[in-house]
mmCIF file of C-alpha atoms in Angstrom:
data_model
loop_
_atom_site.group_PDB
_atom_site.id
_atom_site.type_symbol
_atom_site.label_atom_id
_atom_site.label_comp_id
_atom_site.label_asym_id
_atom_site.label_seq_id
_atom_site.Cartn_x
_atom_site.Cartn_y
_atom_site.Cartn_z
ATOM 1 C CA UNK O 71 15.162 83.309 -35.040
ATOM 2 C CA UNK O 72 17.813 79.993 -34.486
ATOM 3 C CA UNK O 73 15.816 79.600 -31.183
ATOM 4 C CA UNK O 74 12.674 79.688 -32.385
ATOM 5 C CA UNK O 75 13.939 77.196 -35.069
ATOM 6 C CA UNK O 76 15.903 74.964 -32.026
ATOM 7 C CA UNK O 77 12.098 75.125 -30.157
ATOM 8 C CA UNK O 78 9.709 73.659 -33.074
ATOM 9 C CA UNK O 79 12.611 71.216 -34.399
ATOM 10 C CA UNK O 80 13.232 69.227 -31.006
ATOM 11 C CA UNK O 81 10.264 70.369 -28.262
ATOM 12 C CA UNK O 82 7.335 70.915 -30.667
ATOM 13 C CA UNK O 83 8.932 68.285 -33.406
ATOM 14 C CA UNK O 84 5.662 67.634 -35.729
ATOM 15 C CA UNK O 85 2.657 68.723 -33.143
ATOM 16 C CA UNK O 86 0.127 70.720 -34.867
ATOM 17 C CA UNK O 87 -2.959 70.557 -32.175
ATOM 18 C CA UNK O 88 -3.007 70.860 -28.156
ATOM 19 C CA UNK O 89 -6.177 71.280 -27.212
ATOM 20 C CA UNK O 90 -7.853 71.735 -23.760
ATOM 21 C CA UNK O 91 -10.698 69.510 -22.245
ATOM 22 C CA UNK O 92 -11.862 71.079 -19.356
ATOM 23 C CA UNK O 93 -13.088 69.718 -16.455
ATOM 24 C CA UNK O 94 -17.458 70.045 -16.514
ATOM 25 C CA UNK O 95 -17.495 70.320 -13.047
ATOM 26 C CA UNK O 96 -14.705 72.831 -12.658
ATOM 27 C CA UNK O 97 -13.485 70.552 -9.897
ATOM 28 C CA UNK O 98 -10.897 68.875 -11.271
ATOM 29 C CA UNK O 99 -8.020 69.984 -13.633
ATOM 30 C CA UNK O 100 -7.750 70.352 -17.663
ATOM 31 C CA UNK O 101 -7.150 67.241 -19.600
ATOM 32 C CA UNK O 102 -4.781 67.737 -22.511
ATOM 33 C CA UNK O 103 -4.807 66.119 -25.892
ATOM 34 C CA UNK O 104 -2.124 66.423 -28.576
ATOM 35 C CA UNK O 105 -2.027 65.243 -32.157
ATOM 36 C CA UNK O 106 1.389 65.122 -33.876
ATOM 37 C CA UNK O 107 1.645 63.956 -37.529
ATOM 38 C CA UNK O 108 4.857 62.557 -39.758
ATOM 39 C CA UNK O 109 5.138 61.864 -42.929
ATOM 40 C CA UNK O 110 8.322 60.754 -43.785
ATOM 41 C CA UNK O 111 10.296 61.659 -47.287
ATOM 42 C CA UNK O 112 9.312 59.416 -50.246
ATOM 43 C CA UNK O 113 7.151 58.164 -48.242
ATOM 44 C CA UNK O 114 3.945 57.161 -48.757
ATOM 45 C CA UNK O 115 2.598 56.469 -45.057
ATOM 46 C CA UNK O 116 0.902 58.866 -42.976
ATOM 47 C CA UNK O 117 1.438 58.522 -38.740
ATOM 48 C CA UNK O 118 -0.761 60.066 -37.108
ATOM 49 C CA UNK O 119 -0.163 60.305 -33.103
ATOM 50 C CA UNK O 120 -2.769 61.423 -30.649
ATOM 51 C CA UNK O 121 -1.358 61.715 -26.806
ATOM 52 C CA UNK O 122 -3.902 61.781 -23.909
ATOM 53 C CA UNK O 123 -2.714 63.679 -20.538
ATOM 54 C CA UNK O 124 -5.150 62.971 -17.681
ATOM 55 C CA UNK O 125 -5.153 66.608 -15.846
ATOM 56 C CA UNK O 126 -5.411 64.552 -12.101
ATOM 57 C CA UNK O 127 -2.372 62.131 -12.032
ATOM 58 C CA UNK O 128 -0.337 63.553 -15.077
ATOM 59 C CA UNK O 129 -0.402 59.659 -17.131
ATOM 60 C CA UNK O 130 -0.503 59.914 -20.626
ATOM 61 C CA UNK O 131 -1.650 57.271 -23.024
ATOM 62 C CA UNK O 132 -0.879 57.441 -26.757
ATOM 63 C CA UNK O 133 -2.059 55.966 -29.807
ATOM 64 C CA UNK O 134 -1.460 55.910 -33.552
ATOM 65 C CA UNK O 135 -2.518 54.845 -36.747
ATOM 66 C CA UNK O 136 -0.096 54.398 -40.140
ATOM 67 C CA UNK O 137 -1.974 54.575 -43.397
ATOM 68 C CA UNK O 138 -1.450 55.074 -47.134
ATOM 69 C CA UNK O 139 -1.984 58.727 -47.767
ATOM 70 C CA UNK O 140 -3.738 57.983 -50.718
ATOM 71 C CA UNK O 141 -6.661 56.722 -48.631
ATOM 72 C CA UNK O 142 -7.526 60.488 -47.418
ATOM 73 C CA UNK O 143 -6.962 62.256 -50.863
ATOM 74 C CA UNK O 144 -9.123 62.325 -54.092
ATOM 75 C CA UNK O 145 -7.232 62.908 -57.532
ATOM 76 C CA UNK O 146 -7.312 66.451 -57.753
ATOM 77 C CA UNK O 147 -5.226 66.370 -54.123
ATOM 78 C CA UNK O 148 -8.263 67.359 -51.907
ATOM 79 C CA UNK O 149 -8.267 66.049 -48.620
ATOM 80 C CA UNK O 150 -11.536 64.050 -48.111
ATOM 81 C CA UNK O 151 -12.361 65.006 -44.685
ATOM 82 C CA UNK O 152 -15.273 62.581 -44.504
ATOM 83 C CA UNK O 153 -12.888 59.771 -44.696
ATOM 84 C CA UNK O 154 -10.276 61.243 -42.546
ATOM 85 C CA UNK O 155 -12.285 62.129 -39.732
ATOM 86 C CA UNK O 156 -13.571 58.710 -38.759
ATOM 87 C CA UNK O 157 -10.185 57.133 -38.086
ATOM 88 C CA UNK O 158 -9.254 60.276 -35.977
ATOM 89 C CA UNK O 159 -12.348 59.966 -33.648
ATOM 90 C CA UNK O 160 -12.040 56.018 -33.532
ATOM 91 C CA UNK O 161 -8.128 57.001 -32.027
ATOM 92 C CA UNK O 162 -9.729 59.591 -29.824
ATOM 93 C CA UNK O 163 -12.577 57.522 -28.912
ATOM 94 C CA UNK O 164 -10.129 54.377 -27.954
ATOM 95 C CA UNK O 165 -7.795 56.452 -25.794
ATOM 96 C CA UNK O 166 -11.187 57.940 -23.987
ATOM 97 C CA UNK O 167 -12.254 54.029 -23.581
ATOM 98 C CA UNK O 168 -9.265 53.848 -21.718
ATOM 99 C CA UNK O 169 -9.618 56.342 -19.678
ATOM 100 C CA UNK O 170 -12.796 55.358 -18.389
ATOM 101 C CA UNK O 171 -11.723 51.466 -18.023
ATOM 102 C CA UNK O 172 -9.064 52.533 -15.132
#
């Protein structure tokens, strides 16, 4: 049980998604993407962190975004997905930009 503890405290630290994008050819290998959240104690700022791996050359690209958590919450403490979602795609959907810039 200490291992497990050791393993999500200092390799996994506050990842909650890896996710696969495969290749549509098949030719090439898997992209990764990973989104890692922190929220610090008394704390009212949320960081989200989304981390691109390119499955050809191994470079990763990251980006992040630090808002209020207040901004993603209604007052009975109900995430409000519809406001949420946007900023996460607009990360995704820079990191992709860069991607196909290079």
């Amino acid at each position: 049980m200490g291992i497990l503890t050791l393993y999500m405290m200092y390799t996994e630290r506050g990842i909650f998604l890896v996710a696969i994008q495969k290749d549509r050819a098949g030719v090439d290998p898997d992209n990764t993407w990973t989104l890692d959240s922190a929220l610090k104690r008394y704390d009212d700022q949320y960081v989200l962190t989304m981390t691109y791996t390119d499955g050809q050359n191994k470079q990763e690209r990251q980006g992040q975004f630090t808002k209020p958590v207040n901004n993603y919450f209604d007052e009975n403490g109900e995430l409000c997905f519809d406001l949420f979602e946007p900023e996460v795609r607009q990360l995704q959907a820079s990191l992709a930009m860069e991607k196909k810039e290079k």
